[in-house]
Amino acid sequence: MDAADDLPGLDEIAQAARLVHAEFPPTPQYRWALLERRLGTECWLKHENHNPVGAFKIRGGLTYFDALARAGALPREVLSATRGNHGQSIAWAARRHGVACTIVVPHGNSVEKNAAMRALGAQLVEHGDDFQAAREHALQLAAERGAHMVPSYHRELVRGVATYWWELLRAAPHLQVLYVPIGLGSGACAAVAAKRALAHPARIVGVVSRHATTYADSLAAGRVVPAPVSTVLADGMAVRVADADALAVLARHLDRVVQVSDDEVAAAMRALFSDTHNVAEGAGAAALAAALQDQRQGRLAGQSVGLALTGGNVDASVFARVLAGG
């Protein structure tokens, strides 16, 4: 079956939601008056920063390891690569199942995300200058050790992540447009899966960093096109090579793609703090950055908008600079 069609269905997502909700309750979605005033339209903000690792990825880690356990295939050790939130997800689930966990991060990665992964029991290895280099090293280590390599994009990860879009669309069924940041693709593909499972008519707008354009370039070309990464703020979107399976899903189901600059992301981080007093990391503010760009272009009038604050794991020193930059 084509990857674009092989997405989790409603029963699978509902089962995943039961698994996730046994670990923590559904995250809230709120309408913030100041944020709606800023956007000039109705807006629901989904707070994935309000879960035990402060980012949406935890949902996918839980379902991925549950699938391994149900198949009797839990490994002795797992390896993965990350800029932080995926690694926290894998470390959380590995600890829950008593599996050793090693995570490879690039040099210069978030100090606080690294600390959080270690606190969850992961052994950290620093390698390379970006996520792709870290990923390639993790694959090599997994082969050498006979460990299980957890990918950053997988159907089981999508199934778990889809639960937060399922929560949002059931809580606000009248939403007309959803903005979702694209890192390696699990979040955006999960939005597609939830929309399809619920037969929901909302349009999905993908958001990429203007300084990490592999998905925008690949969607335009109809094939995977690597692109250099220079974002210094949206580390969760700092991907050099798009995933082919995620690309197939997004090519078929995204309404369009918006590119946002680091300056726009910083402005959105400040806006979220000012309007909601929530802390957003760069990728976590990207959806609002895209919506604000569309608002300036007159695209949002009369639209009911759903935004995901996908994570709040930003180093204090970075956030202080962003706030001061306003």
mmCIF file of C-alpha atoms in Angstrom:
data_model
loop_
_atom_site.group_PDB
_atom_site.id
_atom_site.type_symbol
_atom_site.label_atom_id
_atom_site.label_comp_id
_atom_site.label_asym_id
_atom_site.label_seq_id
_atom_site.Cartn_x
_atom_site.Cartn_y
_atom_site.Cartn_z
ATOM 1 C CA MET A 1 0.000 0.000 0.000
ATOM 2 C CA ASP A 2 1.184 3.512 -0.827
ATOM 3 C CA ALA A 3 2.436 5.470 2.211
ATOM 4 C CA ALA A 4 -0.027 8.243 1.394
ATOM 5 C CA ASP A 5 -2.905 5.815 1.876
ATOM 6 C CA ASP A 6 -1.485 3.716 4.726
ATOM 7 C CA LEU A 7 -2.449 6.069 7.527
ATOM 8 C CA PRO A 8 -3.968 5.076 10.884
ATOM 9 C CA GLY A 9 -7.748 4.895 10.881
ATOM 10 C CA LEU A 10 -10.260 6.012 13.479
ATOM 11 C CA ASP A 11 -10.241 2.839 15.563
ATOM 12 C CA GLU A 12 -6.439 2.791 15.647
ATOM 13 C CA ILE A 13 -6.258 6.432 16.724
ATOM 14 C CA ALA A 14 -8.921 5.920 19.382
ATOM 15 C CA GLN A 15 -6.971 2.930 20.740
ATOM 16 C CA ALA A 16 -3.817 5.051 20.766
ATOM 17 C CA ALA A 17 -5.689 7.768 22.655
ATOM 18 C CA ARG A 18 -6.618 5.288 25.387
ATOM 19 C CA LEU A 19 -2.957 4.323 25.700
ATOM 20 C CA VAL A 20 -1.796 7.957 25.806
ATOM 21 C CA HIS A 21 -4.507 9.040 28.243
ATOM 22 C CA ALA A 22 -3.474 6.291 30.647
ATOM 23 C CA GLU A 23 -0.173 8.172 30.873
ATOM 24 C CA PHE A 24 -1.498 11.764 30.970
ATOM 25 C CA PRO A 25 -4.837 13.492 30.303
ATOM 26 C CA PRO A 26 -5.777 15.157 27.002
ATOM 27 C CA THR A 27 -3.952 18.436 26.601
ATOM 28 C CA PRO A 28 -6.133 21.567 26.633
ATOM 29 C CA GLN A 29 -7.157 23.699 23.690
ATOM 30 C CA TYR A 30 -8.101 27.267 24.502
ATOM 31 C CA ARG A 31 -9.344 30.386 22.803
ATOM 32 C CA TRP A 32 -7.177 33.278 23.998
ATOM 33 C CA ALA A 33 -8.833 36.678 23.564
ATOM 34 C CA LEU A 34 -5.614 38.587 22.955
ATOM 35 C CA LEU A 35 -4.411 36.028 20.435
ATOM 36 C CA GLU A 36 -7.736 36.185 18.593
ATOM 37 C CA ARG A 37 -7.508 39.965 18.547
ATOM 38 C CA ARG A 38 -4.012 39.700 17.076
ATOM 39 C CA LEU A 39 -5.172 37.299 14.353
ATOM 40 C CA GLY A 40 -8.511 38.997 13.764
ATOM 41 C CA THR A 41 -10.421 35.722 13.810
ATOM 42 C CA GLU A 42 -11.479 32.772 15.971
ATOM 43 C CA CYS A 43 -8.457 30.726 17.018
ATOM 44 C CA TRP A 44 -8.042 27.564 19.089
ATOM 45 C CA LEU A 45 -4.560 26.916 20.467
ATOM 46 C CA LYS A 46 -3.701 23.271 21.217
ATOM 47 C CA HIS A 47 -1.293 23.104 24.137
ATOM 48 C CA GLU A 48 1.065 20.221 23.492
ATOM 49 C CA ASN A 49 3.497 22.076 25.752
ATOM 50 C CA HIS A 50 1.247 20.864 28.624
ATOM 51 C CA ASN A 51 2.342 17.228 28.826
ATOM 52 C CA PRO A 52 5.080 15.438 30.798
ATOM 53 C CA VAL A 53 7.875 16.174 28.290
ATOM 54 C CA GLY A 54 6.538 19.515 27.105
ATOM 55 C CA ALA A 55 6.090 18.489 23.461
ATOM 56 C CA PHE A 56 3.783 16.431 21.250
ATOM 57 C CA LYS A 57 6.353 13.733 20.462
ATOM 58 C CA ILE A 58 5.704 11.767 23.676
ATOM 59 C CA ARG A 59 2.499 10.396 22.158
ATOM 60 C CA GLY A 60 4.355 8.679 19.319
ATOM 61 C CA GLY A 61 6.973 7.165 21.573
ATOM 62 C CA LEU A 62 4.273 5.563 23.691
ATOM 63 C CA THR A 63 2.511 3.940 20.732
ATOM 64 C CA TYR A 64 5.749 2.867 19.046
ATOM 65 C CA PHE A 65 6.946 0.978 22.128
ATOM 66 C CA ASP A 66 3.474 -0.410 22.776
ATOM 67 C CA ALA A 67 3.499 -1.918 19.286
ATOM 68 C CA LEU A 68 6.906 -3.490 19.952
ATOM 69 C CA ALA A 69 5.662 -4.903 23.265
ATOM 70 C CA ARG A 70 2.470 -6.323 21.762
ATOM 71 C CA ALA A 71 4.537 -8.000 19.046
ATOM 72 C CA GLY A 72 6.876 -9.498 21.654
ATOM 73 C CA ALA A 73 9.708 -7.568 20.005
ATOM 74 C CA LEU A 74 10.985 -5.250 22.737
ATOM 75 C CA PRO A 75 14.736 -4.961 22.160
ATOM 76 C CA ARG A 76 17.588 -4.913 24.661
ATOM 77 C CA GLU A 77 18.563 -1.399 23.556
ATOM 78 C CA VAL A 78 17.186 1.315 21.310
ATOM 79 C CA LEU A 79 19.031 4.070 19.492
ATOM 80 C CA SER A 80 17.680 7.175 17.850
ATOM 81 C CA ALA A 81 18.710 10.643 16.728
ATOM 82 C CA THR A 82 17.069 13.902 17.671
ATOM 83 C CA ARG A 83 17.304 17.623 18.292
ATOM 84 C CA GLY A 84 15.480 16.953 21.559
ATOM 85 C CA ASN A 85 11.742 16.294 21.665
ATOM 86 C CA HIS A 86 11.765 12.995 19.773
ATOM 87 C CA GLY A 87 14.606 11.893 22.027
ATOM 88 C CA GLN A 88 12.623 12.725 25.149
ATOM 89 C CA SER A 89 9.714 10.735 23.775
ATOM 90 C CA ILE A 90 11.860 7.679 23.103
ATOM 91 C CA ALA A 91 13.646 7.968 26.454
ATOM 92 C CA TRP A 92 10.303 8.226 28.294
ATOM 93 C CA ALA A 93 8.847 5.159 26.585
ATOM 94 C CA ALA A 94 12.077 3.159 26.840
ATOM 95 C CA ARG A 95 12.247 3.809 30.590
ATOM 96 C CA ARG A 96 8.611 2.758 30.922
ATOM 97 C CA HIS A 97 9.403 -0.592 29.253
ATOM 98 C CA GLY A 98 12.797 -1.149 30.902
ATOM 99 C CA VAL A 99 14.763 -0.806 27.663
ATOM 100 C CA ALA A 100 18.224 0.793 27.495
ATOM 101 C CA CYS A 101 18.233 3.971 25.408
ATOM 102 C CA THR A 102 20.997 5.842 23.601
ATOM 103 C CA ILE A 103 20.252 9.092 21.782
ATOM 104 C CA VAL A 104 22.555 10.827 19.308
ATOM 105 C CA VAL A 105 22.367 14.622 19.140
ATOM 106 C CA PRO A 106 24.410 17.061 17.044
ATOM 107 C CA HIS A 107 27.079 19.194 18.660
ATOM 108 C CA GLY A 108 25.670 22.456 19.982
ATOM 109 C CA ASN A 109 22.251 20.936 20.700
ATOM 110 C CA SER A 110 19.930 22.496 23.275
ATOM 111 C CA VAL A 111 21.552 22.224 26.695
ATOM 112 C CA GLU A 112 18.213 21.886 28.466
ATOM 113 C CA LYS A 113 16.822 19.289 26.047
ATOM 114 C CA ASN A 114 20.002 17.273 26.506
ATOM 115 C CA ALA A 115 19.584 17.498 30.290
ATOM 116 C CA ALA A 116 15.957 16.395 30.042
ATOM 117 C CA MET A 117 16.868 13.312 27.994
ATOM 118 C CA ARG A 118 19.563 12.349 30.479
ATOM 119 C CA ALA A 119 17.102 12.806 33.337
ATOM 120 C CA LEU A 120 14.829 10.279 31.624
ATOM 121 C CA GLY A 121 17.656 7.736 31.626
ATOM 122 C CA ALA A 122 19.025 8.133 28.109
ATOM 123 C CA GLN A 123 22.719 7.949 27.344
ATOM 124 C CA LEU A 124 23.612 10.841 25.042
ATOM 125 C CA VAL A 125 26.180 10.778 22.245
ATOM 126 C CA GLU A 126 27.107 14.035 20.508
ATOM 127 C CA HIS A 127 28.042 13.719 16.838
ATOM 128 C CA GLY A 128 27.999 15.933 13.765
ATOM 129 C CA ASP A 129 26.834 19.440 13.071
ATOM 130 C CA ASP A 130 23.169 18.787 12.280
ATOM 131 C CA PHE A 131 20.346 16.265 12.673
ATOM 132 C CA GLN A 132 21.180 14.354 9.485
ATOM 133 C CA ALA A 133 24.754 13.724 10.610
ATOM 134 C CA ALA A 134 23.488 12.621 14.027
ATOM 135 C CA ARG A 135 20.958 10.307 12.375
ATOM 136 C CA GLU A 136 23.581 8.662 10.180
ATOM 137 C CA HIS A 137 25.814 8.085 13.210
ATOM 138 C CA ALA A 138 22.903 6.608 15.178
ATOM 139 C CA LEU A 139 22.244 4.148 12.345
ATOM 140 C CA GLN A 140 25.912 3.133 12.399
ATOM 141 C CA LEU A 141 25.916 2.667 16.187
ATOM 142 C CA ALA A 142 22.713 0.622 16.076
ATOM 143 C CA ALA A 143 24.230 -1.703 13.476
ATOM 144 C CA GLU A 144 27.433 -2.093 15.495
ATOM 145 C CA ARG A 145 25.597 -2.821 18.762
ATOM 146 C CA GLY A 146 22.756 -4.878 17.365
ATOM 147 C CA ALA A 147 20.352 -2.301 18.841
ATOM 148 C CA HIS A 148 16.948 -1.317 17.517
ATOM 149 C CA MET A 149 17.019 1.985 15.615
ATOM 150 C CA VAL A 150 13.885 4.049 16.277
ATOM 151 C CA PRO A 151 13.218 6.228 13.237
ATOM 152 C CA SER A 152 11.967 9.789 13.438
ATOM 153 C CA TYR A 153 9.140 8.974 11.029
ATOM 154 C CA HIS A 154 7.113 5.761 11.270
ATOM 155 C CA ARG A 155 3.462 4.811 10.999
ATOM 156 C CA GLU A 156 3.320 3.940 14.714
ATOM 157 C CA LEU A 157 4.714 7.357 15.618
ATOM 158 C CA VAL A 158 2.074 8.963 13.412
ATOM 159 C CA ARG A 159 -0.653 6.903 15.101
ATOM 160 C CA GLY A 160 0.304 8.215 18.514
ATOM 161 C CA VAL A 161 0.783 11.822 17.455
ATOM 162 C CA ALA A 162 -2.563 11.763 15.637
ATOM 163 C CA THR A 163 -4.259 11.586 19.045
ATOM 164 C CA TYR A 164 -3.676 15.272 19.720
ATOM 165 C CA TRP A 165 -5.237 16.302 16.427
ATOM 166 C CA TRP A 166 -8.098 13.873 17.187
ATOM 167 C CA GLU A 167 -8.563 15.651 20.533
ATOM 168 C CA LEU A 168 -8.541 19.091 18.918
ATOM 169 C CA LEU A 169 -10.896 18.302 16.040
ATOM 170 C CA ARG A 170 -13.396 16.647 18.373
ATOM 171 C CA ALA A 171 -13.232 19.589 20.791
ATOM 172 C CA ALA A 172 -13.614 22.200 18.035
ATOM 173 C CA PRO A 173 -15.256 20.369 15.136
ATOM 174 C CA HIS A 174 -16.000 23.553 13.198
ATOM 175 C CA LEU A 175 -12.333 24.433 12.568
ATOM 176 C CA GLN A 176 -11.656 25.353 8.957
ATOM 177 C CA VAL A 177 -7.876 25.595 8.724
ATOM 178 C CA LEU A 178 -5.081 23.948 10.735
ATOM 179 C CA TYR A 179 -1.479 25.127 10.819
ATOM 180 C CA VAL A 180 1.142 22.485 11.600
ATOM 181 C CA PRO A 181 4.940 22.749 11.600
ATOM 182 C CA ILE A 182 6.918 20.184 9.609
ATOM 183 C CA GLY A 183 10.094 18.737 11.101
ATOM 184 C CA LEU A 184 10.576 15.227 9.761
ATOM 185 C CA GLY A 185 6.847 14.899 9.185
ATOM 186 C CA SER A 186 5.158 12.906 11.957
ATOM 187 C CA GLY A 187 3.166 15.891 13.267
ATOM 188 C CA ALA A 188 1.890 17.024 9.875
ATOM 189 C CA CYS A 189 1.108 13.478 8.712
ATOM 190 C CA ALA A 190 -0.696 12.868 12.010
ATOM 191 C CA ALA A 191 -2.891 15.891 11.315
ATOM 192 C CA VAL A 192 -3.735 14.352 7.947
ATOM 193 C CA ALA A 193 -4.504 10.996 9.589
ATOM 194 C CA ALA A 194 -6.836 12.521 12.186
ATOM 195 C CA LYS A 195 -8.617 14.658 9.590
ATOM 196 C CA ARG A 196 -9.176 11.658 7.342
ATOM 197 C CA ALA A 197 -10.231 9.381 10.191
ATOM 198 C CA LEU A 198 -12.840 11.887 11.357
ATOM 199 C CA ALA A 199 -13.862 12.811 7.785
ATOM 200 C CA HIS A 200 -13.192 16.408 8.786
ATOM 201 C CA PRO A 201 -13.167 19.116 6.102
ATOM 202 C CA ALA A 202 -10.451 21.336 7.619
ATOM 203 C CA ARG A 203 -7.602 22.397 5.346
ATOM 204 C CA ILE A 204 -4.083 21.656 6.567
ATOM 205 C CA VAL A 205 -1.345 24.206 6.022
ATOM 206 C CA GLY A 206 2.181 22.898 6.474
ATOM 207 C CA VAL A 207 4.775 25.229 7.966
ATOM 208 C CA VAL A 208 8.500 24.988 7.274
ATOM 209 C CA SER A 209 11.424 27.140 8.285
ATOM 210 C CA ARG A 210 12.642 29.420 5.519
ATOM 211 C CA HIS A 211 16.096 28.313 6.662
ATOM 212 C CA ALA A 212 15.382 24.552 6.312
ATOM 213 C CA THR A 213 13.398 24.071 3.113
ATOM 214 C CA THR A 214 13.783 20.386 2.235
ATOM 215 C CA TYR A 215 10.027 19.764 2.471
ATOM 216 C CA ALA A 216 9.043 22.889 0.548
ATOM 217 C CA ASP A 217 11.617 22.093 -2.139
ATOM 218 C CA SER A 218 10.697 18.410 -2.236
ATOM 219 C CA LEU A 219 6.972 19.098 -2.521
ATOM 220 C CA ALA A 220 7.638 21.497 -5.389
ATOM 221 C CA ALA A 221 9.890 19.001 -7.172
ATOM 222 C CA GLY A 222 7.829 15.880 -6.490
ATOM 223 C CA ARG A 223 10.857 14.054 -5.047
ATOM 224 C CA VAL A 224 13.169 14.300 -2.047
ATOM 225 C CA VAL A 225 15.425 17.333 -2.424
ATOM 226 C CA PRO A 226 17.999 17.906 0.335
ATOM 227 C CA ALA A 227 18.432 21.505 1.447
ATOM 228 C CA PRO A 228 20.924 23.233 3.727
ATOM 229 C CA VAL A 229 19.872 24.135 7.259
ATOM 230 C CA SER A 230 20.668 27.522 8.754
ATOM 231 C CA THR A 231 17.866 28.158 11.250
ATOM 232 C CA VAL A 232 19.231 29.067 14.665
ATOM 233 C CA LEU A 233 15.858 29.158 16.412
ATOM 234 C CA ALA A 234 13.514 26.477 15.010
ATOM 235 C CA ASP A 235 15.661 23.439 15.854
ATOM 236 C CA GLY A 236 12.650 21.128 15.735
ATOM 237 C CA MET A 237 12.321 21.940 12.020
ATOM 238 C CA ALA A 238 16.039 21.818 11.219
ATOM 239 C CA VAL A 239 15.862 18.860 8.818
ATOM 240 C CA ARG A 240 18.216 18.601 5.826
ATOM 241 C CA VAL A 241 16.624 15.607 4.042
ATOM 242 C CA ALA A 242 12.855 15.008 3.842
ATOM 243 C CA ASP A 243 11.491 11.543 4.600
ATOM 244 C CA ALA A 244 10.125 9.952 1.424
ATOM 245 C CA ASP A 245 7.107 8.324 3.106
ATOM 246 C CA ALA A 246 6.129 11.524 4.920
ATOM 247 C CA LEU A 247 6.598 13.446 1.679
ATOM 248 C CA ALA A 248 4.171 11.129 -0.125
ATOM 249 C CA VAL A 249 1.489 11.807 2.501
ATOM 250 C CA LEU A 250 2.006 15.554 2.561
ATOM 251 C CA ALA A 251 2.142 15.890 -1.227
ATOM 252 C CA ARG A 252 -1.322 14.400 -1.475
ATOM 253 C CA HIS A 253 -3.011 16.022 1.509
ATOM 254 C CA LEU A 254 -1.549 19.433 2.371
ATOM 255 C CA ASP A 255 -3.490 22.451 1.193
ATOM 256 C CA ARG A 256 -0.260 24.458 0.843
ATOM 257 C CA VAL A 257 3.032 25.235 2.586
ATOM 258 C CA VAL A 258 4.083 28.464 4.290
ATOM 259 C CA GLN A 259 7.725 29.314 4.940
ATOM 260 C CA VAL A 260 8.557 31.332 8.054
ATOM 261 C CA SER A 261 11.796 33.098 8.929
ATOM 262 C CA ASP A 262 13.583 32.987 12.263
ATOM 263 C CA ASP A 263 12.534 36.617 12.792
ATOM 264 C CA GLU A 264 8.878 35.660 12.270
ATOM 265 C CA VAL A 265 9.262 32.695 14.619
ATOM 266 C CA ALA A 266 10.811 34.939 17.280
ATOM 267 C CA ALA A 267 7.925 37.386 16.924
ATOM 268 C CA ALA A 268 5.456 34.518 17.322
ATOM 269 C CA MET A 269 7.268 33.294 20.460
ATOM 270 C CA ARG A 270 6.921 36.785 21.934
ATOM 271 C CA ALA A 271 3.272 36.973 20.896
ATOM 272 C CA LEU A 272 2.448 33.646 22.557
ATOM 273 C CA PHE A 273 4.102 34.750 25.776
ATOM 274 C CA SER A 274 2.408 38.150 25.700
ATOM 275 C CA ASP A 275 -1.058 36.875 24.765
ATOM 276 C CA THR A 276 -1.160 33.549 26.644
ATOM 277 C CA HIS A 277 1.850 33.575 29.001
ATOM 278 C CA ASN A 278 2.945 30.250 27.538
ATOM 279 C CA VAL A 279 6.542 29.530 26.595
ATOM 280 C CA ALA A 280 7.016 28.191 23.062
ATOM 281 C CA GLU A 281 10.202 26.879 21.519
ATOM 282 C CA GLY A 282 10.942 27.965 17.961
ATOM 283 C CA ALA A 283 9.171 25.102 16.197
ATOM 284 C CA GLY A 284 6.372 25.376 18.753
ATOM 285 C CA ALA A 285 5.655 28.935 17.625
ATOM 286 C CA ALA A 286 5.973 28.265 13.889
ATOM 287 C CA ALA A 287 2.264 27.591 13.370
ATOM 288 C CA LEU A 288 1.377 31.005 14.797
ATOM 289 C CA ALA A 289 4.139 32.612 12.727
ATOM 290 C CA ALA A 290 2.526 31.189 9.580
ATOM 291 C CA ALA A 291 -0.971 32.236 10.641
ATOM 292 C CA LEU A 292 0.268 35.777 11.309
ATOM 293 C CA GLN A 293 1.864 35.830 7.873
ATOM 294 C CA ASP A 294 -1.454 34.779 6.341
ATOM 295 C CA GLN A 295 -3.284 37.361 8.457
ATOM 296 C CA ARG A 296 -1.084 40.117 7.020
ATOM 297 C CA GLN A 297 -1.961 38.869 3.550
ATOM 298 C CA GLY A 298 -5.700 38.897 4.270
ATOM 299 C CA ARG A 299 -6.152 35.113 4.146
ATOM 300 C CA LEU A 300 -7.745 34.573 7.577
ATOM 301 C CA ALA A 301 -10.823 36.771 7.555
ATOM 302 C CA GLY A 302 -13.839 34.763 8.727
ATOM 303 C CA GLN A 303 -11.832 31.555 9.161
ATOM 304 C CA SER A 304 -11.870 29.361 12.274
ATOM 305 C CA VAL A 305 -8.214 28.587 12.890
ATOM 306 C CA GLY A 306 -6.531 25.746 14.794
ATOM 307 C CA LEU A 307 -2.923 26.170 15.881
ATOM 308 C CA ALA A 308 -0.621 23.708 17.602
ATOM 309 C CA LEU A 309 1.826 24.958 20.212
ATOM 310 C CA THR A 310 3.823 21.827 19.608
ATOM 311 C CA GLY A 311 6.460 22.297 22.284
ATOM 312 C CA GLY A 312 7.807 24.622 24.938
ATOM 313 C CA ASN A 313 11.316 23.218 25.364
ATOM 314 C CA VAL A 314 13.492 26.246 24.722
ATOM 315 C CA ASP A 315 16.660 26.999 26.661
ATOM 316 C CA ALA A 316 16.171 29.832 29.135
ATOM 317 C CA SER A 317 19.059 31.815 27.657
ATOM 318 C CA VAL A 318 17.601 31.549 24.151
ATOM 319 C CA PHE A 319 14.121 32.553 25.308
ATOM 320 C CA ALA A 320 15.532 35.511 27.223
ATOM 321 C CA ARG A 321 17.250 36.747 24.032
ATOM 322 C CA VAL A 322 14.050 36.300 22.043
ATOM 323 C CA LEU A 323 11.991 38.269 24.552
ATOM 324 C CA ALA A 324 14.635 40.999 24.741
ATOM 325 C CA GLY A 325 14.705 41.162 20.946
ATOM 326 C CA GLY A 326 11.168 42.488 20.881
#
